[in-house]
Every structure is written in structure tokens, then in C-alpha cells.
XYZ file of C-alpha atoms in Angstrom:
562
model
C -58.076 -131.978 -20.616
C -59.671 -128.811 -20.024
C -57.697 -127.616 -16.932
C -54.112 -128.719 -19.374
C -55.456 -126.280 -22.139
C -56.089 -123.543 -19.066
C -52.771 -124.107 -17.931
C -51.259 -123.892 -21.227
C -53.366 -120.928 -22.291
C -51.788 -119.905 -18.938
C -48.306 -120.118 -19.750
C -48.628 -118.550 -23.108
C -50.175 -115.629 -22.013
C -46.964 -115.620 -19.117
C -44.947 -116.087 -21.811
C -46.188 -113.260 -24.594
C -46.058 -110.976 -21.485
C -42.846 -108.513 -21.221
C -40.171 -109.503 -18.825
C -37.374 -107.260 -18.467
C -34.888 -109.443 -16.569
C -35.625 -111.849 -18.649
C -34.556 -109.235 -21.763
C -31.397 -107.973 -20.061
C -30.551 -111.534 -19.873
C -30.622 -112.662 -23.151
C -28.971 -109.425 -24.539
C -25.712 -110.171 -22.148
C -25.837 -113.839 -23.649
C -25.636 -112.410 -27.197
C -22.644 -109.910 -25.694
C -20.800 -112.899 -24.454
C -20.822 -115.141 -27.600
C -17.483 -115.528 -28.646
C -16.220 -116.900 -32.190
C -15.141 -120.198 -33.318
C -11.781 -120.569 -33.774
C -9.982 -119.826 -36.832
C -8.741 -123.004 -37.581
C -12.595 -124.421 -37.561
C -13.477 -121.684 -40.516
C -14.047 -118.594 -41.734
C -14.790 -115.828 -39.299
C -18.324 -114.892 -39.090
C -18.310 -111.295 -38.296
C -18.181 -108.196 -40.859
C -15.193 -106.218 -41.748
C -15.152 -103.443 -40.246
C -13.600 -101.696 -43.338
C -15.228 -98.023 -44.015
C -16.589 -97.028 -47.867
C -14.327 -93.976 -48.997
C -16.230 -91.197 -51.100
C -14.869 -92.338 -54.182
C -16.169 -95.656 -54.052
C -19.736 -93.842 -53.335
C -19.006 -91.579 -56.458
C -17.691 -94.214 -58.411
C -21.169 -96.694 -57.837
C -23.992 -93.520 -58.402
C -21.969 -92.818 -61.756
C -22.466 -96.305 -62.640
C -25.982 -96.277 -61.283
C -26.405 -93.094 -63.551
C -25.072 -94.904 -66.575
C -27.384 -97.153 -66.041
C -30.568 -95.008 -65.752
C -29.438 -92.920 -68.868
C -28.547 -95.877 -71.638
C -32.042 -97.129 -70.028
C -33.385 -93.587 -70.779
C -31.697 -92.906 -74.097
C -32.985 -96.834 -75.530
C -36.961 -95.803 -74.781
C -36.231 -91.998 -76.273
C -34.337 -93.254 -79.816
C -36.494 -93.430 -82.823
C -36.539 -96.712 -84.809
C -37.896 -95.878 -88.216
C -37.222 -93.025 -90.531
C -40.070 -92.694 -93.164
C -38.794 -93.522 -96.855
C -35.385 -94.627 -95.598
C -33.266 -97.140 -93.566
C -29.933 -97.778 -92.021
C -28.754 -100.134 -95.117
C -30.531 -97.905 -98.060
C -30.804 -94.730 -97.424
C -28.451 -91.407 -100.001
C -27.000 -89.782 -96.640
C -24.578 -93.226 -96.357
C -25.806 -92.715 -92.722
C -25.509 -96.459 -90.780
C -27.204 -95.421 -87.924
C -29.725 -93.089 -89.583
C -32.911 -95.021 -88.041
C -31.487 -93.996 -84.646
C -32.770 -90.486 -83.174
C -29.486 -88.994 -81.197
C -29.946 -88.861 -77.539
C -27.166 -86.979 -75.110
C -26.656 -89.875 -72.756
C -23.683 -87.422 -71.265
C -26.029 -84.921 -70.382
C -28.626 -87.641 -69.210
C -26.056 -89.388 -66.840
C -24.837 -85.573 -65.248
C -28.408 -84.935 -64.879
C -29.433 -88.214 -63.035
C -26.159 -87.875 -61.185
C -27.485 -84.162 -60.036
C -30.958 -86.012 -58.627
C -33.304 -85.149 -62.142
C -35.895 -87.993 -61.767
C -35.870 -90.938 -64.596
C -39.673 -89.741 -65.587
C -38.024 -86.669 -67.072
C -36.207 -88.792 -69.464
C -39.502 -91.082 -70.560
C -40.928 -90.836 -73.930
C -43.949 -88.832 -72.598
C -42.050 -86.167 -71.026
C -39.819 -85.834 -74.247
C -43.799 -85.463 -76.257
C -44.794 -83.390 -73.056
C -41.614 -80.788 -74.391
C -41.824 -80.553 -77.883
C -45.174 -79.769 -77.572
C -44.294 -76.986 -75.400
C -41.981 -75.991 -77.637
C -44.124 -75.629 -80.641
C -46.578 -73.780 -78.369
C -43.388 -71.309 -77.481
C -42.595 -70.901 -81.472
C -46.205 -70.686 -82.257
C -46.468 -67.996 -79.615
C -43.163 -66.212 -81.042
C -44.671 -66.211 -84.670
C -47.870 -65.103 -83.914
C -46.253 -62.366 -81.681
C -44.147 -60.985 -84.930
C -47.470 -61.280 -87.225
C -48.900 -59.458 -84.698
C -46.055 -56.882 -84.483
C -45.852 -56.494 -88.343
C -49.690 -56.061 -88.152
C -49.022 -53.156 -86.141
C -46.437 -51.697 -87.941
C -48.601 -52.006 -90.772
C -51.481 -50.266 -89.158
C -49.366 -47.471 -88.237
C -48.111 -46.682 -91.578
C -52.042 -46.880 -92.900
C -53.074 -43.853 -90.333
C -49.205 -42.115 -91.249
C -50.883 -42.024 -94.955
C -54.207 -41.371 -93.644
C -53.049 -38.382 -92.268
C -50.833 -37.534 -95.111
C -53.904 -37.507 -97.249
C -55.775 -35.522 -94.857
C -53.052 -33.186 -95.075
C -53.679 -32.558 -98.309
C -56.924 -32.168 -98.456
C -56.666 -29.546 -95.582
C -54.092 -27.237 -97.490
C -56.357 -27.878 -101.163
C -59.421 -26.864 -99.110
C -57.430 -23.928 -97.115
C -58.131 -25.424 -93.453
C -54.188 -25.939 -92.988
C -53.468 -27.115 -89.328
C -49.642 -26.748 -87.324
C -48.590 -30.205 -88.558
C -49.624 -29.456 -92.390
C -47.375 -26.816 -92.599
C -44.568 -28.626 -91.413
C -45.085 -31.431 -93.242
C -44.965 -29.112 -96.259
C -41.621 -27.555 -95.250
C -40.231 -31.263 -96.611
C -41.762 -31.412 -99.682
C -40.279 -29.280 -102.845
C -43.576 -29.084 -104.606
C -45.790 -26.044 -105.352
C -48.861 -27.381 -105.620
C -50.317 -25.866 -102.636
C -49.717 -22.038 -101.777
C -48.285 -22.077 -97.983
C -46.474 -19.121 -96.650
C -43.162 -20.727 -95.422
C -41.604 -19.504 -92.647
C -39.054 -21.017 -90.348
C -40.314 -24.270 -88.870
C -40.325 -23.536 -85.347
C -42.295 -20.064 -85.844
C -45.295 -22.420 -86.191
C -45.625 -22.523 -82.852
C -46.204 -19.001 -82.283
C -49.906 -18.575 -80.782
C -51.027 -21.595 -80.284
C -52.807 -22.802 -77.378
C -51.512 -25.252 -74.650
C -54.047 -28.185 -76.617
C -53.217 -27.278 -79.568
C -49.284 -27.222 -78.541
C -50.056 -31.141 -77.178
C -51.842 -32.299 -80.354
C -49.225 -30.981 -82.640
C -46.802 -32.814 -80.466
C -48.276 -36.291 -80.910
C -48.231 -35.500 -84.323
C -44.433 -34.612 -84.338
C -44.025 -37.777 -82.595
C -46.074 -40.027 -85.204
C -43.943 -38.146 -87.803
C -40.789 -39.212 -86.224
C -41.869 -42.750 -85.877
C -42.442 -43.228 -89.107
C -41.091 -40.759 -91.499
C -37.505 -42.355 -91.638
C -37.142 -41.682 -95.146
C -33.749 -40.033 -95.762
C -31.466 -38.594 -92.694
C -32.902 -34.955 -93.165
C -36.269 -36.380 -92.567
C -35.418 -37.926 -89.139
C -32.769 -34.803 -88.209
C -35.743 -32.752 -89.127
C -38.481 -34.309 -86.971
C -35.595 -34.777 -83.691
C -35.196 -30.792 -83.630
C -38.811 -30.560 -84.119
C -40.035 -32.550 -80.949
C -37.167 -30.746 -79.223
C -38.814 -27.843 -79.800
C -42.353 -28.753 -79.294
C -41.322 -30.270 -75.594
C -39.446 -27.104 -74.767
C -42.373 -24.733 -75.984
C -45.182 -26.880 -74.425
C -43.441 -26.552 -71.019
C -43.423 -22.837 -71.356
C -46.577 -22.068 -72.529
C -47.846 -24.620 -69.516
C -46.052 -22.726 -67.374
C -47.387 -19.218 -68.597
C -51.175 -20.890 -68.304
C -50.517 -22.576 -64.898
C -48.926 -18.337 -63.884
C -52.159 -17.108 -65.537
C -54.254 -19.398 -64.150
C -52.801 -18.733 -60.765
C -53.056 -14.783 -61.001
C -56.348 -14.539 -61.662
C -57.728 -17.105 -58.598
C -55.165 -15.185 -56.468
C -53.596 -18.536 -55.552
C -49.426 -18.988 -55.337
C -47.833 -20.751 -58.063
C -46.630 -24.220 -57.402
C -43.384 -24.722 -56.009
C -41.149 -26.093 -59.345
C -42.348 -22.958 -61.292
C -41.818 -20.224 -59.202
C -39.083 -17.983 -60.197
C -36.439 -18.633 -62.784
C -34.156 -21.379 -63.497
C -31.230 -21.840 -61.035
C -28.348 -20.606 -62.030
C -29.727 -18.249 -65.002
C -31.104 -15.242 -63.113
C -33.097 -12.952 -65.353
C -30.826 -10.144 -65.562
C -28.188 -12.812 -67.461
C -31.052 -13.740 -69.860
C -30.614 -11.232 -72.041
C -26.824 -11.948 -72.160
C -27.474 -15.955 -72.903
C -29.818 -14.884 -75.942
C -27.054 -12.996 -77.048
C -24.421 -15.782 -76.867
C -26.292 -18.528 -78.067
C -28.218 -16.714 -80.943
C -27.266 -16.058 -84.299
C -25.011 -18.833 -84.568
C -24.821 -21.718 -86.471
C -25.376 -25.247 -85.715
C -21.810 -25.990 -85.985
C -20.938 -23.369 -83.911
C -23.342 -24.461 -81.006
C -21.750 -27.818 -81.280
C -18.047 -26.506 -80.426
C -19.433 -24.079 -78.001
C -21.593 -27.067 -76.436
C -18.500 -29.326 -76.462
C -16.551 -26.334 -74.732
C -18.426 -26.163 -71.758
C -19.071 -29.866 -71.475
C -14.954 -30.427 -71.242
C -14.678 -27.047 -68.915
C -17.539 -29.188 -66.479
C -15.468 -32.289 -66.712
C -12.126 -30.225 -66.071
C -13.672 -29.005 -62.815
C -12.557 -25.628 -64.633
C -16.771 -24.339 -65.043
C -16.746 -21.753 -61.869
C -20.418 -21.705 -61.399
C -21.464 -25.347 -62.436
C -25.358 -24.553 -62.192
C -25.316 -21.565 -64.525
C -23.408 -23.770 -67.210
C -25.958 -26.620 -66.825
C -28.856 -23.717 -67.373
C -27.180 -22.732 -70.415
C -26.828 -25.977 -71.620
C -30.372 -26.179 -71.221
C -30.876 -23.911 -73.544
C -28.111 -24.441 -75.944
C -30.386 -27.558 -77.054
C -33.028 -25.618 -77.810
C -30.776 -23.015 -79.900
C -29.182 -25.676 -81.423
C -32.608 -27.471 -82.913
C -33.838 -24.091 -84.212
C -30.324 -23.851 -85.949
C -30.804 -27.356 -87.467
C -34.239 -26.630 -88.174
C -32.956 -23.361 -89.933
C -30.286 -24.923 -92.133
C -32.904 -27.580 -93.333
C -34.962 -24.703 -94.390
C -32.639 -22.831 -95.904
C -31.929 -26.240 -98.126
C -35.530 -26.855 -98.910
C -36.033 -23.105 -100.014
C -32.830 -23.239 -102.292
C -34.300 -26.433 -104.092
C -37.139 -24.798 -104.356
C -36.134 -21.854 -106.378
C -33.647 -24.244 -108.466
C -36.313 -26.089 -109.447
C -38.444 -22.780 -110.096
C -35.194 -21.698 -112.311
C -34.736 -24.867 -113.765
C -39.290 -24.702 -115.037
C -38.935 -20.813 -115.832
C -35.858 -21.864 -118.600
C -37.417 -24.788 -119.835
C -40.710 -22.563 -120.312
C -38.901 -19.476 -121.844
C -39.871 -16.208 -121.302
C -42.946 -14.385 -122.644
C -41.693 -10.906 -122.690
C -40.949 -9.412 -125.780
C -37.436 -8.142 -126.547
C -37.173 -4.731 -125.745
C -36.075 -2.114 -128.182
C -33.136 0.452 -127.666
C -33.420 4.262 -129.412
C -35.394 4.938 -132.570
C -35.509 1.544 -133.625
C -38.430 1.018 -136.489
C -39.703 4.928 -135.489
C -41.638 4.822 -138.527
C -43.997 1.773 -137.977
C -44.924 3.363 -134.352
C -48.358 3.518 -133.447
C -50.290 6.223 -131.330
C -51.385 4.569 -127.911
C -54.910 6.483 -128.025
C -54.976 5.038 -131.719
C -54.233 1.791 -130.538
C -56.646 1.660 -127.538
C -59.397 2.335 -129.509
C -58.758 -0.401 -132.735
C -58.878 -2.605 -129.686
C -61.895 -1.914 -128.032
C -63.626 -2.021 -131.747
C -62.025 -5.598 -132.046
C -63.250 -6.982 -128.608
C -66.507 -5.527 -129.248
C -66.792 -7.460 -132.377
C -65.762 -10.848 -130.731
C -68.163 -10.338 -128.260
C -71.203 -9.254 -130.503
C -70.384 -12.685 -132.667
C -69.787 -14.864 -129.541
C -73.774 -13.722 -128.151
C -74.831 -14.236 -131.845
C -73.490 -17.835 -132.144
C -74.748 -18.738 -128.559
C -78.107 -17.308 -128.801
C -79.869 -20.122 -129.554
C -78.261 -22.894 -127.666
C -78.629 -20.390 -124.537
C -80.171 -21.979 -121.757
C -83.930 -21.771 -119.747
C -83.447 -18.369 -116.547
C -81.740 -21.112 -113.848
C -85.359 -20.707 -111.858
C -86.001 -23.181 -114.416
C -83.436 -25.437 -113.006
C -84.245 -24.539 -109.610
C -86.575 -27.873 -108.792
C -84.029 -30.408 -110.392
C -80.732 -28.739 -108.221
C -83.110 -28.854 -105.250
C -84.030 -33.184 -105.852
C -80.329 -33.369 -106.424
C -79.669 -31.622 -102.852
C -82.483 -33.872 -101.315
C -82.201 -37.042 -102.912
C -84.255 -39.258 -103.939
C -88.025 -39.062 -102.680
C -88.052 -41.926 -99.355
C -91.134 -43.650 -97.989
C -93.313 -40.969 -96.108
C -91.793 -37.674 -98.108
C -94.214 -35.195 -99.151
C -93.591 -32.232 -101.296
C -94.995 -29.195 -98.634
C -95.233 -25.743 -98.901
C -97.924 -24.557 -101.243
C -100.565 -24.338 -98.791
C -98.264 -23.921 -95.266
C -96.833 -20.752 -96.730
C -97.873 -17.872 -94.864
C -99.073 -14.247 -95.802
C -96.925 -12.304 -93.771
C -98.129 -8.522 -93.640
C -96.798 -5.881 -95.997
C -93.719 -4.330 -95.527
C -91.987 -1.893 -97.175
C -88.064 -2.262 -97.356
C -85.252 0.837 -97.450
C -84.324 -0.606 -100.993
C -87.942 -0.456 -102.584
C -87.130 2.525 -104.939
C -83.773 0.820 -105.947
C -85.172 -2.999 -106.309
C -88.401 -4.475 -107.477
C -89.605 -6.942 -104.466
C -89.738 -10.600 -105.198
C -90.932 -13.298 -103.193
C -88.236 -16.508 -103.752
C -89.008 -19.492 -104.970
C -88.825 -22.878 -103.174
C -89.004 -26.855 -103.143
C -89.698 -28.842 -99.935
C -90.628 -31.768 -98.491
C -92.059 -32.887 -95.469
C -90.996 -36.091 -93.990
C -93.495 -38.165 -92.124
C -93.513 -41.798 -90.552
C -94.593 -43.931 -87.778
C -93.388 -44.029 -83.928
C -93.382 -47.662 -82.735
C -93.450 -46.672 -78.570
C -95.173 -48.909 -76.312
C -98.449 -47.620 -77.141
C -98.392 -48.167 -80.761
C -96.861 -51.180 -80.482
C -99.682 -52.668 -78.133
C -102.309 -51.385 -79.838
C -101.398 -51.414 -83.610
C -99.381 -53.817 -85.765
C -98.378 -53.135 -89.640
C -101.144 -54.425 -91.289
C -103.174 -51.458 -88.926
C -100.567 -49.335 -88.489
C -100.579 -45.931 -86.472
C -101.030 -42.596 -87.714
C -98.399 -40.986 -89.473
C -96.636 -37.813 -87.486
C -94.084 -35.320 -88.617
C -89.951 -36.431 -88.645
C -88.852 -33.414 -90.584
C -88.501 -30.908 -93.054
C -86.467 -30.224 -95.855
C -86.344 -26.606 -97.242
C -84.560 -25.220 -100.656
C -85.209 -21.537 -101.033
C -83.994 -20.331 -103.938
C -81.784 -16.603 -104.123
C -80.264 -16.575 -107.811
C -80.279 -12.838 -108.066
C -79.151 -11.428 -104.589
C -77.435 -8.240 -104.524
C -74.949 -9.142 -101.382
C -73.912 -12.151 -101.939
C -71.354 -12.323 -99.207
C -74.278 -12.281 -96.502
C -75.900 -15.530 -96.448
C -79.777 -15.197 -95.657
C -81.511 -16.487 -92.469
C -83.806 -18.325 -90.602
C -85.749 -17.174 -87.680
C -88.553 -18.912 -85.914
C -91.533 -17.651 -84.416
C -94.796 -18.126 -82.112
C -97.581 -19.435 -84.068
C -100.382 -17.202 -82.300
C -101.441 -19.212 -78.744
C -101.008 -22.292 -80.695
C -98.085 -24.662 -78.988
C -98.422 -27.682 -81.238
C -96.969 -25.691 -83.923
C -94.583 -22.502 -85.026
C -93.260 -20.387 -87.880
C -89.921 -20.250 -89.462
C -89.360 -17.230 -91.349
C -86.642 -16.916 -94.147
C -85.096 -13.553 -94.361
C -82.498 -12.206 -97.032
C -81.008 -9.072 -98.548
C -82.735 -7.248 -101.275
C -84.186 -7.808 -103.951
C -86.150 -10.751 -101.938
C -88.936 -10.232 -99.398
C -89.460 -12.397 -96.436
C -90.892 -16.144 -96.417
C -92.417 -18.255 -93.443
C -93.665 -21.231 -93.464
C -96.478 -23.078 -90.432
C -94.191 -26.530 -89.411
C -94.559 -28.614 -86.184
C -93.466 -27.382 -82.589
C -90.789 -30.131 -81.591
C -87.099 -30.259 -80.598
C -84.750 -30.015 -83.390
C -81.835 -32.728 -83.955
C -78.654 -30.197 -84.724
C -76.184 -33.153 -85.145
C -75.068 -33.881 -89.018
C -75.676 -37.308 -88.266
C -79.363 -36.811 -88.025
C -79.753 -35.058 -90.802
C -78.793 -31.579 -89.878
C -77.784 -29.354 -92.595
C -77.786 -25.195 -93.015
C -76.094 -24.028 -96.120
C -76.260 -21.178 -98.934
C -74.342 -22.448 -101.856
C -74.636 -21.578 -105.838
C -77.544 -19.350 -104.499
C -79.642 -21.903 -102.691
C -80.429 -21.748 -99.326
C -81.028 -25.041 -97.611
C -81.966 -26.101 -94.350
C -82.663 -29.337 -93.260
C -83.908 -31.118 -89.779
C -85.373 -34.111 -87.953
C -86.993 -33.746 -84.866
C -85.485 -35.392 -81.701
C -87.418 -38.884 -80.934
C -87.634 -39.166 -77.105
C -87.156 -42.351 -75.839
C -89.661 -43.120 -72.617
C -87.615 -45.002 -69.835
C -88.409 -46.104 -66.264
């Protein structure tokens, strides 16, 4: 038994092992089989018929059929909240079914679009990117009208600003044009052209007042005029910034002895300076109507080919748009100053007039009066209104306003804070006699005054280690606050001053000495030696108003750092 299972292990393993011969073999048996006869049945071996193209086209269009009514079932709704196919007012049979484009479905799968675009997640998967995209689209136009609403707050910011600038007599560029549109008088401008604003100013000042021009345009779209108005304008203010850049960038150049840069030297092409004076005279003067047929003129000469020197045209219609703003600019003036004075006609009739009607020849000779006569029953009369007037306000007459001078000082201040300390009496200092041009004219007077003193604590790393608020640190100086009072100053148009002085060899603290015009002598006062704060917003303040002087100041807190 053993040596039969050997030999049979033996022939298997002959048998699993690859013979060649024995492969050809069999393959030229297979070549060699030949086909029953017809008459024993049907012949076994494929037709060797080929599939055309349309029969290809013809099954994938069925196949994509298929796919899409497969598609279009899972993506149809089946309910309809509130309403069905038998009840429901549209008379809509098929109202519970959601409409799906199987003809766009079956194109698509014919084209190779997968089925899994056509599944009910995908369809969720796009109409949530849709509402994203319309979410994104609204919030994008909120944000846009948020915008446009932010713009038109700083256009009547500035508008207001405007106003107070021309109440208060600090007009800028921008006011003044601003006021060329509007008819009112309640401000007193001098109103020239528009475009003779520009005369002087500096090369920043030229670039501010063009972003304004710009804003302007942006949003002052009121009427036509307003936008015509604001075009010519930035014309203008782009053709006069480039110049007066140019004349800084020559200046600048001139006095480092360096060369210009290359696009500014010399003149324009085709305008040589000799022809400039002839251009001014052509384009100037005229109209803007005019400068619109002359501009149209030399635009259908270039086109003709008939222009002989094509660069000098293109210079001069260079600055035919510059002539042609200030014209427009002009005219608009020219309107606004017309409605202006109608509108000054129209008040001045409505009003009447106050003089009286004059009277020809000897009319009523006999009533006349003589003028000396006359002058003198007036002067009796006024005197009498005036004696009456002091009589009557004699007794409701109020206290000399150095009464009033410590409750206008508190207003000034403000109330008293935690650590203020009315100082002065005993820090004023003696200064040494002096005697002053206007002695024999003026009795001296020392001024009055009201300050305070403004102390606290200074919580640096020392005091905060070694103190707490229950034991809190010393108190040192913040500040002062002085209100010296000048009610009867002879000049008033010369504010007084403040000087301030060594304090003998003593560092830790200094002298500031108040010095006016007569009848006052001098004042000084023994403060702290620090580093004055000069910004507003810490407290800075130097100002002689209603005959006050005051002069407040914190001293600079320094900070220690690593």
C-alpha cells in the first residue's frame, strides 16, 4: 500500500507538472474538431454577425432610461402637507408628485454623470448649497446697503462739519465749494469762481480736497447740476494736482541740484511754449458750448486724417478739457449767483423799503428845522433815556464781577474730584518790587485767582508690593489747575502769559510766573518740577476768555519697563 500511494503521489505530481508537447497537442485537437452535420441539429458555433453603432446607441439609451425613471422614482416627493392628489383647490391629480426632468436625467447618464448624482442625498447635498449661495447673496446686499448707508452718515457728517466750520470762521477748500450749491445766506463766504479755490494751496492740501471732491461726487447725486458740478470739479482738481506736483517735484529738484525725472522734463509734446500763449488765447473766453463744437472740430479733422500735426491737436485737446470744466463750472456759478440775487429781490420787496420818500423843491419850507437845532433836542433826549435807564437799574445792578470770579472759575474746573485741593494762598510768591512804564498812568493791582492742586496715588511696583488700599501710599502731585482773573485789562487783544522759572538750587520744584499788560503786576506761584502732559486729552488747556486766564496740566506718569 504504501509504495501504490508513492507511485500515485508520483504520477500526480507528473501530471500537475507543465508539458508543452503535451499542450500543443491538445490545442491542434480542439483546431481539428469539426461540426455535426446539419441534418443532426442546430449548429453550435456563434454568428459571426458584427453589432452596428446604432444598436450600441440604441441599448445605452435604454440603459439610460432605465437609470433615470429609477432616479426620478427615489427623487419624487409623496406627500404635500395639508393636501392630496384627490382633495386638494389647485384640481392638480398629480400634485403629491415633486417634478423630476427624467429628459435631462437620461442625457446626463447617457453623457457618463454617475447614478449617485441623481440619489436623494445628493439632491439634499444641493439645495443646501443652494441656500448657502442665496444666504451668501443676501447677506452680501445687507452688507452692501450697510455700506451705502455708512457712507451717506460720514457725507452728513461732513456736511455738518461744514457748517460748523463756516459759523465758527475756520472755512476749509471743500466748504466753500460746497457753499457755491447752496442759495442760502446764512453764512458770509466771499464767492468767487469755483475753480479759483485752488489758488495757493499746497500739494496735501490739493490731495485732501480731492478725496473730498470725490466723496462729493459719490454721493451728492441730487439734481443733474449737482453731479455736472462735482465732474468739472474733480477734472480740475486732477489737472491742478498734477501741476502743482510737478512744480514741487522742479522745486524740489533745483534746490538738491538733482535732474528732474524723465516724464517731467520739458513741455508737453506737441505744445511748445512759445504756442502756449496762442492756445490760452483760443481756448479762453469761450463758452462751454463753444468748446464743445470746437472739441468736436478737431476730433472729426483727427478722424479725417485732415489734423497736420496730430500731436499738437491731442495737446490741445488736453487742455480743451480743462477749459471746458472751468466753463461749466462758470455757467453753474453764474446760475447760483442769479438765484441768489432773485431771491435777495424777491426778500427786499416783501420787506419794503425803510427810506423815507424824498422831497422835491420847497415842499413844507415852513415846518423845516435847523440841523444844529435838531442835533442838540437830540442829544437832550438820549441823555434823558439814559439818566432814567441807570435810575431804574440801580438797584437790581449786580456785585463788581470779582465777585463772580470764584463761581466762573468752579464752572471752568468742574466739580471738585477725589484728591483736589484748593492751592495758592500760601505757594504764592513775593516777587521783588518793580516799577512798570505805566505806573503814573495805572494804579498796580495784583489779580485775583482760584486753583487747585490735584494729588493722588502711583500704584508702580513699589507701591504695589509694599502698600495695599487699606495702607495706601503717600499722596504726590498730578496737576494744577490755575484761573487768574484780568477783568479790567487795558489791551485786551494781547492775551497774558506764563513763564516758568528756577526755583533757587532747588530741582524738586520751580516757579511759574503769570505776566500781563497793565494795570496788573506779575504773579508766580512754587509748583512741582515734573514733565508736563501738552496733549488735550490729558488735560491740557491754555486759554484767556471773558477775561480769565486759565491754564491747566497733568504731569507725564512714566511707565518703568524692562
Amino acid at each position: 500500500m504504501p509504495s501504490s500511494s508513492k507511485r500515485r503521489r508520483h504520477h500526480s505530481s507528473d501530471d500537475s507538472s507543465p508539458d508543452p508537447a503535451s499542450d500543443s497537442k491538445r490545442r491542434s485537437r480542439s483546431r481539428r474538431w469539426v461540426p455535426e452535420s446539419d441534418s443532426d441539429g442546430p449548429s453550435k458555433r456563434r454568428s459571426s454577425r458584427r453589432i452596428t453603432d446604432e444598436e450600441i446607441a440604441e441599448y445605452m439609451a435604454k440603459k439610460a432610461q432605465k437609470k433615470a425613471l429609477k432616479a426620478a422614482k427615489k427623487l419624487k416627493a409623496q406627500t404635500v402637507s395639508g393636501y392630496s392628489n384627490d382633495s386638494n383647490p389647485f384640481g392638480d391629480s398629480n400634485l403629491n408628485e415633486k417634478f423630476v426632468w427624467r429628459k435631462k436625467i437620461e442625457r446626463d447618464v447617457s453623457q457618463g454623470v454617475p447614478l449617485d448624482e441623481f440619489s436623494v442625498k445628493a439632491e439634499k447635498k444641493r439645495q443646501r448649497e443652494r441656500m448657502a449661495l442665496l444666504a451668501r447673496d443676501r447677506a452680501r446686499a445687507e452688507f452692501q446697503d450697510w455700506e451705502k448707508k455708512e457712507e451717506e452718515f460720514h457725507f452728513d457728517q461732513s456736511k455738518v462739519r461744514s457748517e460748523i466750520r463756516l459759523r465758527e470762521g475756520r472755512t476749509k477748500p471743500i466748504d466753500i465749494l460746497t457753499k457755491h450749491l447752496d442759495p442760502s445766506d446764512d453764512f458770509e463766504v466771499e464767492i468767487n469762481e469755483p475753480y479759483m479755490v485752488f489758488k495757493g494751496l499746497t500739494v496735501i492740501e490739493m490731495e485732501e480736497l480731492h478725496d473730498d471732491i470725490k466723496l462729493h461726487l459719490d454721493l451728492d447725486r441730487a439734481t443733474p447740476t449737482h453731479i455736472k458740478y462735482w465732474e468739472a470739479l474733480l477734472v480740475v482738481s486732477e489737472w491742478e494736482l498734477a501741476e502743482a506736483r510737478k512744480k514741487d517735484a522742479s522745486e524740489r529738484a533745483r534746490v538738491r541740484g538733482e535732474q528732474l525725472p524723465p516724464e517731467m522734463i520739458g513741455q508737453e509734446r506737441g505744445l511748445h511754449s512759445s504756442v502756449e500763449a496762442d492756445v490760452r488765447n483760443l481756448l479762453q473766453g469761450k463758452t462751454y458750448g463753444e468748446l464743445e463744437t470746437l472739441q468736436s472740430q478737431i476730433e472729426s479733422q483727427m478722424r479725417s486724417g485732415t489734423a497736420k500735426v496730430v500731436e499738437y491737436w491731442e495737446a490741445i485737446l488736453k487742455r480743451l478739457h480743462i477749459y471746458k470744466a472751468k466753463a461749466c463750472l462758470k455757467e453753474i456759478h453764474a446760475k447760483m449767483l442769479r438765484t441768489r440775487l432773485e431771491r435777495l429781490e424777491t426778500t427786499q420787496s416783501e420787506v419794503g423799503s425803510y427810506s423815507p420818500l424824498q422831497l422835491h423843491g420847497d415842499e413844507n419850507e415852513e415846518n423845516a428845522i435847523d440841523p444844529e437845532e435838531d442835533k442838540a433836542i437830540l442829544e437832550r433826549r438820549r441823555n434823558a433815556v439814559l439818566e432814567e435807564r441807570r435810575i431804574q437799574e440801580l438797584p437790581l445792578r449786580p456785585a463788581h464781577p470779582e465777585d463772580n470770579f470764584e463761581k466762573s472759575a468752579m464752572k471752568s474746573m468742574g466739580v471738585m474730584e477725589e484728591g483736589d485741593v484748593v492751592f495758592g494762598t500760601n505757594d504764592e510768591i513775593n516777587l521783588d518790587s518793580q516799577v512798570y512804564w505805566w505806573h503814573d498812568k495805572y494804579r498796580p493791582r495784583k489779580p485775583k485767582y482760584f486753583n487747585r492742586v490735584h494729588t493722588g496715588y502711583e500704584w508702580n511696583k513699589y507701591n504695589q508690593t509694599h502698600y495695599d488700599h487699606d495702607n495706601p501710599p503717600p499722596k504726590i502731585v498730578q496737576g494744577y489747575k490755575f484761573n487768574i482773573f484780568y477783568p479790567d485789562l487795558v489791551d485786551k487783544s494781547k492775551a497774558p502769559t506764563y513763564t516758568i522759572e528756577k526755583d533757587g538750587d532747588s530741582s524738586e520744584t520751580c516757579i511759574i510766573r503769570f505776566h500781563a499788560g497793565p494795570p496788573y503786576e506779575d504773579i508766580a506761584f512754587r509748583i512741582v518740577n515734573k514733565e508736563w502732559e501738552y496733549s488735550h486729552k490729558k488735560g491740557f488747556k491754555c486759554t484767556f476768555e471773558r477775561g480769565i486766564l486759565h491754564v491747566y496740566f497733568n504731569f507725564k506718569r512714566h511707565r518703568y519697563r524692562r
